Amino acid sequence: MSYQHTIRQRVYTFPDLKTLLAKASPLRSGDVLAGVAAETYEERVAAQLALADVPLRQFLNEALIPYEQDEVTRLILDTHDAAAFAPIRHFTVGQLRDWLLSEAADTLALQQLAAGLTPEMVAAVSKLLRNQELIAVARQCEVVTRFRNTLGLRGHLATRLQPNHPTDDARGVAASLVDGLLYGSGDAVLGINPATDHPGVVRNLLEMLDTVREQHQIPTQTCVLSHVTTTLQLIEQGAPVDLTFQSIAGTEGTNASFGVKLALLQEAYEATLSLHRGTVGQNVMYFETGQGSALSAGAHHGLDQQTCEARAYAVARHFKPLLVNSVVGFIGPEYLYDGKQIIRAGLEDHFCGKLLGLPMGVDVCYTNHAEADEDDMDTLLTLLGVAGCTYIMGVPGADDIMLGYQSTSFHDALYLRRTLGLRPAPEFAAWLQQQGIFDEHGQQLPAAAGHRLLQAGFGR
């Protein structure tokens, strides 16, 4: 089925739905690299106007990647909730946009609708929204998850404490860990990207994190972001695994490049659930995504990168995760060229994830060869705080010395919490006050020389 729109007596024709979505997408370098972007601004506007008239039901009838060729497509269509979709099944994409911006789209209505939306519907409507509209709608979404604390409540902002070290040195990890805790970071997760995926190294890091958590009775969860197969092996060996992590994407081929299939993720989900390590809930999965991964893997099937990204959220949603985040600027300028493109992508990813019912965080980040800087990240950070982002990263000095990219610091989280009146997860906030790290108003207190975290000696 083709789609058309006329501007100034010029007829723009788009041969199929995936072409229409790609041409309607705001400009980004990855789509230009893939050869799917609109050639002119006028063509982009024509595509957006044509897209606005597409019935939402068309996304159930016209698979962007054939059903028989892609297990993510099968997951999306086979798990679609027709009852949740029923109230808007007569909408076009443009009518969905108008409804989302109306007072009728309150938090409860959006929660009830989430299972009825497919990633392609959400990606489509995002292409018709300005940045402020992406923020306004996402702010209305509230997605709450639980493991040892409660994440995603309105008025709260969590952080992943990310104490990475280029050689997985326990003392270096410990120094970053103490630093972050004393700044109030770590309620989303104490999460390390290991420099190596060796099971012995990963287990040592897991045991160290678990010892710290237990010794100080910290109401949070820990994770070493190893490959899912390594985590499964360690679960079988009795290692203290709280969350299973995996990078995922929106096509079967891209997931295959990560060494995963849906069946493997299901196995890991069930294995982690069986440990029953959560205290207030059992959301046990942690997923990371990022625009451009499908193109990087040569498995994008002619889709634009933002639509591919939204499809990854269907994979995540299926496993009821505690945490999901887009590492928005991590892949590099080939996919998101500059600060403007990174900011737009970050707001899109957060909007799409939240609308689909995910506990969405964003790694506000860029690589050193991108046309971006800390001012761009401050802008995105602030906009995401207004939009109700579930969590951000906490990296010492915002400079990840292991992964070699620029992210957000412990100080950035303090800024956002103070400026917008946001609190950590309730259980973690109570612990911070009990430890004399924050006062009863959520303000950071100076760390005394004899503070027990400074005297702990872990990592020696």
Short mmCIF file of C-alpha atoms in Angstrom, two decimals, residues 143-416:
data_model
loop_
_atom_site.label_atom_id
_atom_site.label_comp_id
_atom_site.label_asym_id
_atom_site.label_seq_id
_atom_site.Cartn_x
_atom_site.Cartn_y
_atom_site.Cartn_z
CA VAL A 143 5.55 3.30 35.45
CA VAL A 144 6.41 1.79 38.83
CA THR A 145 8.72 -1.21 39.33
CA ARG A 146 10.13 -2.87 42.44
CA PHE A 147 12.93 -5.13 43.63
CA ARG A 148 14.49 -3.93 46.92
CA ASN A 149 13.07 -0.47 46.51
CA THR A 150 10.36 1.30 44.53
CA LEU A 151 11.28 3.06 41.29
CA GLY A 152 9.31 5.33 38.97
CA LEU A 153 7.04 7.10 41.46
CA ARG A 154 6.03 10.62 40.46
CA GLY A 155 8.27 13.24 42.04
CA HIS A 156 11.26 10.89 42.27
CA LEU A 157 14.48 10.52 40.26
CA ALA A 158 16.74 7.50 40.68
CA THR A 159 20.33 6.98 39.60
CA ARG A 160 22.43 4.05 38.53
CA LEU A 161 25.74 4.26 40.37
CA GLN A 162 28.22 3.22 37.66
CA PRO A 163 31.64 2.56 39.27
CA ASN A 164 33.38 1.18 36.18
CA HIS A 165 37.13 0.57 36.17
CA PRO A 166 39.34 -0.17 33.12
CA THR A 167 40.93 -3.23 34.80
CA ASP A 168 38.03 -4.20 37.10
CA ASP A 169 40.28 -3.32 40.04
CA ALA A 170 38.33 -3.76 43.27
CA ARG A 171 39.93 -0.72 44.95
CA GLY A 172 39.08 1.52 42.03
CA VAL A 173 35.51 0.25 41.95
CA ALA A 174 35.22 0.73 45.72
CA ALA A 175 36.44 4.33 45.55
CA SER A 176 33.80 5.22 42.97
CA LEU A 177 31.18 3.29 44.91
CA VAL A 178 31.78 5.19 48.16
CA ASP A 179 31.93 8.49 46.28
CA GLY A 180 28.58 7.86 44.63
CA LEU A 181 26.80 6.68 47.76
CA LEU A 182 27.93 9.79 49.64
CA TYR A 183 26.35 11.88 46.89
CA GLY A 184 23.08 9.95 47.15
CA SER A 185 23.48 7.88 43.99
CA GLY A 186 22.66 4.22 43.53
CA ASP A 187 18.96 3.73 44.16
CA ALA A 188 18.25 2.40 40.65
CA VAL A 189 21.14 -0.06 40.82
CA LEU A 190 24.78 -0.40 41.77
CA GLY A 191 25.80 -1.45 38.28
CA ILE A 192 29.26 -2.19 36.88
CA ASN A 193 30.19 -2.63 33.22
CA PRO A 194 32.99 -5.21 33.52
CA ALA A 195 36.10 -4.72 31.42
CA THR A 196 36.05 -8.46 30.74
CA ASP A 197 33.21 -10.96 30.59
CA HIS A 198 35.25 -13.67 32.32
CA PRO A 199 32.93 -15.49 34.76
CA GLY A 200 35.49 -15.40 37.58
CA VAL A 201 35.96 -11.64 37.31
CA VAL A 202 32.23 -11.03 37.04
CA ARG A 203 31.57 -13.22 40.09
CA ASN A 204 34.19 -11.35 42.15
CA LEU A 205 32.52 -8.04 41.30
CA LEU A 206 29.06 -9.43 42.09
CA GLU A 207 30.23 -10.70 45.46
CA MET A 208 31.91 -7.40 46.27
CA LEU A 209 28.75 -5.42 45.47
CA ASP A 210 26.61 -7.82 47.44
CA THR A 211 28.93 -7.59 50.44
CA VAL A 212 28.75 -3.80 50.37
CA ARG A 213 24.98 -3.87 50.07
CA GLU A 214 24.54 -6.31 52.93
CA GLN A 215 27.18 -4.75 55.19
CA HIS A 216 25.53 -1.35 54.99
CA GLN A 217 21.96 -2.62 54.58
CA ILE A 218 21.46 -0.54 51.44
CA PRO A 219 17.93 -0.90 50.03
CA THR A 220 18.98 -1.21 46.40
CA GLN A 221 19.95 -3.86 43.86
CA THR A 222 23.25 -4.80 42.29
CA CYS A 223 24.23 -5.85 38.79
CA VAL A 224 27.35 -6.62 36.80
CA LEU A 225 26.45 -5.98 33.19
CA SER A 226 27.89 -9.15 31.70
CA HIS A 227 26.42 -11.05 28.79
CA VAL A 228 23.26 -12.95 29.63
CA THR A 229 24.98 -16.30 29.07
CA THR A 230 27.64 -15.43 31.64
CA THR A 231 24.96 -14.39 34.12
CA LEU A 232 23.07 -17.65 33.57
CA GLN A 233 26.25 -19.62 34.22
CA LEU A 234 26.83 -17.71 37.46
CA ILE A 235 23.23 -18.22 38.59
CA GLU A 236 23.76 -21.96 38.19
CA GLN A 237 26.91 -21.65 40.32
CA GLY A 238 25.08 -19.84 43.13
CA ALA A 239 26.48 -16.34 42.61
CA PRO A 240 24.52 -13.46 44.20
CA VAL A 241 22.67 -12.26 41.10
CA ASP A 242 19.96 -9.66 41.69
CA LEU A 243 19.28 -8.56 38.11
CA THR A 244 20.07 -10.09 34.74
CA PHE A 245 21.32 -7.54 32.21
CA GLN A 246 21.35 -7.62 28.43
CA SER A 247 21.66 -5.16 25.55
CA ILE A 248 18.73 -5.65 23.19
CA ALA A 249 17.48 -4.27 19.90
CA GLY A 250 14.40 -4.13 17.72
CA THR A 251 15.13 -6.78 15.10
CA GLU A 252 15.96 -10.47 15.33
CA GLY A 253 19.13 -9.95 13.32
CA THR A 254 20.46 -7.24 15.63
CA ASN A 255 19.72 -9.33 18.71
CA ALA A 256 21.56 -12.20 17.03
CA SER A 257 24.57 -9.89 16.67
CA PHE A 258 24.38 -9.45 20.46
CA GLY A 259 24.28 -13.24 20.84
CA VAL A 260 20.70 -13.44 22.10
CA LYS A 261 17.28 -14.67 21.08
CA LEU A 262 13.95 -14.31 22.83
CA ALA A 263 14.10 -17.89 24.11
CA LEU A 264 17.43 -17.18 25.80
CA LEU A 265 16.03 -14.05 27.45
CA GLN A 266 13.06 -16.09 28.65
CA GLU A 267 15.40 -18.66 30.17
CA ALA A 268 17.35 -15.93 31.95
CA TYR A 269 14.17 -14.25 33.19
CA GLU A 270 12.87 -17.47 34.70
CA ALA A 271 16.25 -18.35 36.24
CA THR A 272 16.61 -14.94 37.88
CA LEU A 273 13.03 -15.00 39.15
CA SER A 274 13.68 -18.37 40.76
CA LEU A 275 16.26 -16.81 43.09
CA HIS A 276 13.59 -14.73 44.90
CA ARG A 277 16.13 -12.11 45.95
CA GLY A 278 13.77 -9.14 45.76
CA THR A 279 12.13 -7.89 48.94
CA VAL A 280 9.43 -5.48 47.76
CA GLY A 281 9.02 -6.82 44.21
CA GLN A 282 10.32 -9.25 41.61
CA ASN A 283 11.16 -7.16 38.53
CA VAL A 284 14.49 -8.82 37.78
CA MET A 285 15.62 -7.75 34.29
CA TYR A 286 17.72 -4.78 33.18
CA PHE A 287 17.91 -3.86 29.49
CA GLU A 288 19.90 -1.26 27.56
CA THR A 289 19.12 -0.04 24.07
CA GLY A 290 20.25 2.73 21.72
CA GLN A 291 19.37 4.25 18.38
CA GLY A 292 21.66 3.05 15.61
CA SER A 293 22.38 -0.46 16.85
CA ALA A 294 20.34 -2.13 14.08
CA LEU A 295 22.07 -0.14 11.35
CA SER A 296 25.45 -0.83 12.96
CA ALA A 297 24.67 -4.55 12.80
CA GLY A 298 23.43 -4.37 9.20
CA ALA A 299 20.04 -5.65 10.36
CA HIS A 300 17.71 -2.65 10.11
CA HIS A 301 15.65 -3.95 7.15
CA GLY A 302 15.38 -0.45 5.69
CA LEU A 303 13.73 0.95 8.83
CA ASP A 304 14.70 4.29 10.32
CA GLN A 305 16.72 4.00 13.50
CA GLN A 306 14.12 5.50 15.82
CA THR A 307 11.46 3.00 14.74
CA CYS A 308 13.98 0.17 15.24
CA GLU A 309 14.67 1.54 18.70
CA ALA A 310 10.98 1.58 19.62
CA ARG A 311 10.68 -2.06 18.55
CA ALA A 312 13.37 -2.94 21.12
CA TYR A 313 10.96 -1.75 23.80
CA ALA A 314 8.55 -4.54 22.86
CA VAL A 315 11.29 -7.02 23.69
CA ALA A 316 11.95 -5.30 27.01
CA ARG A 317 8.27 -5.00 27.92
CA HIS A 318 7.73 -8.74 27.51
CA PHE A 319 10.05 -9.50 30.44
CA LYS A 320 8.66 -7.00 32.98
CA PRO A 321 12.02 -5.29 33.63
CA LEU A 322 13.02 -3.29 36.68
CA LEU A 323 15.11 -0.97 34.50
CA VAL A 324 15.41 -0.01 30.84
CA ASN A 325 17.56 2.75 29.47
CA SER A 326 18.59 4.15 26.13
CA VAL A 327 22.33 4.86 25.95
CA VAL A 328 21.34 7.64 23.64
CA GLY A 329 24.61 9.15 22.37
CA PHE A 330 26.92 6.21 22.98
CA ILE A 331 27.28 4.76 19.47
CA GLY A 332 28.63 8.00 17.99
CA PRO A 333 28.09 10.78 15.45
CA GLU A 334 27.56 8.35 12.56
CA TYR A 335 24.10 7.79 14.06
CA LEU A 336 23.40 10.95 16.09
CA TYR A 337 25.67 13.66 14.74
CA ASP A 338 25.41 16.52 17.20
CA GLY A 339 23.82 17.81 20.38
CA LYS A 340 20.57 18.70 18.64
CA GLN A 341 20.11 15.17 17.31
CA ILE A 342 21.08 13.58 20.65
CA ILE A 343 18.60 15.77 22.55
CA ARG A 344 15.78 14.91 20.16
CA ALA A 345 16.60 11.19 20.27
CA GLY A 346 16.74 11.14 24.05
CA LEU A 347 13.31 12.72 24.34
CA GLU A 348 11.90 10.34 21.71
CA ASP A 349 13.30 7.26 23.43
CA HIS A 350 11.99 8.31 26.83
CA PHE A 351 8.56 9.15 25.40
CA CYS A 352 8.23 5.88 23.46
CA GLY A 353 9.41 3.72 26.34
CA LYS A 354 7.13 5.35 28.88
CA LEU A 355 4.10 5.23 26.56
CA LEU A 356 4.68 1.50 26.06
CA GLY A 357 4.72 0.98 29.84
CA LEU A 358 8.45 0.76 30.52
CA PRO A 359 10.42 2.12 33.50
CA MET A 360 12.48 4.27 31.18
CA GLY A 361 15.81 5.84 32.02
CA VAL A 362 18.29 7.57 29.75
CA ASP A 363 22.07 7.58 29.78
CA VAL A 364 22.55 11.25 28.87
CA CYS A 365 25.82 10.82 27.03
CA TYR A 366 28.02 11.50 24.03
CA THR A 367 31.28 10.25 22.57
CA ASN A 368 34.29 12.54 22.35
CA HIS A 369 34.17 12.70 18.55
CA ALA A 370 30.53 13.86 18.40
CA GLU A 371 29.58 17.48 17.79
CA ALA A 372 28.23 17.77 21.32
CA ASP A 373 29.37 19.04 24.70
CA GLU A 374 28.36 19.29 28.36
CA ASP A 375 25.98 22.17 27.67
CA ASP A 376 24.00 19.93 25.32
CA MET A 377 23.91 17.24 27.99
CA ASP A 378 22.76 19.75 30.62
CA THR A 379 19.89 20.68 28.32
CA LEU A 380 18.84 17.07 27.74
CA LEU A 381 19.27 16.22 31.42
CA THR A 382 17.00 19.06 32.47
CA LEU A 383 14.37 18.28 29.84
CA LEU A 384 14.31 14.62 30.91
CA GLY A 385 13.91 15.65 34.53
CA VAL A 386 10.87 17.72 33.58
CA ALA A 387 9.58 14.79 31.52
CA GLY A 388 9.63 12.45 34.52
CA CYS A 389 12.58 10.27 33.54
CA THR A 390 12.85 7.25 35.86
CA TYR A 391 16.62 7.35 36.30
CA ILE A 392 19.92 8.62 34.94
CA MET A 393 23.53 7.49 35.32
CA GLY A 394 25.94 8.48 38.07
CA VAL A 395 29.56 8.36 36.85
CA PRO A 396 32.50 9.93 38.74
CA GLY A 397 33.13 13.30 37.12
CA ALA A 398 30.76 12.32 34.28
CA ASP A 399 33.76 10.71 32.52
CA ASP A 400 33.61 6.93 32.20
CA ILE A 401 37.27 5.91 32.14
CA MET A 402 36.48 2.32 31.17
CA LEU A 403 33.93 2.81 28.39
CA GLY A 404 35.54 6.06 27.19
CA TYR A 405 32.49 8.28 26.87
CA GLN A 406 30.92 11.26 28.62
CA SER A 407 27.85 10.67 30.78
CA THR A 408 26.27 12.31 33.85
CA SER A 409 27.90 12.75 37.23
CA PHE A 410 26.78 12.41 40.84
CA HIS A 411 26.64 16.21 40.89
CA ASP A 412 24.30 16.25 37.90
CA ALA A 413 21.81 14.12 39.82
CA LEU A 414 22.04 16.48 42.80
CA TYR A 415 21.41 19.44 40.50
CA LEU A 416 18.35 17.85 38.96
#
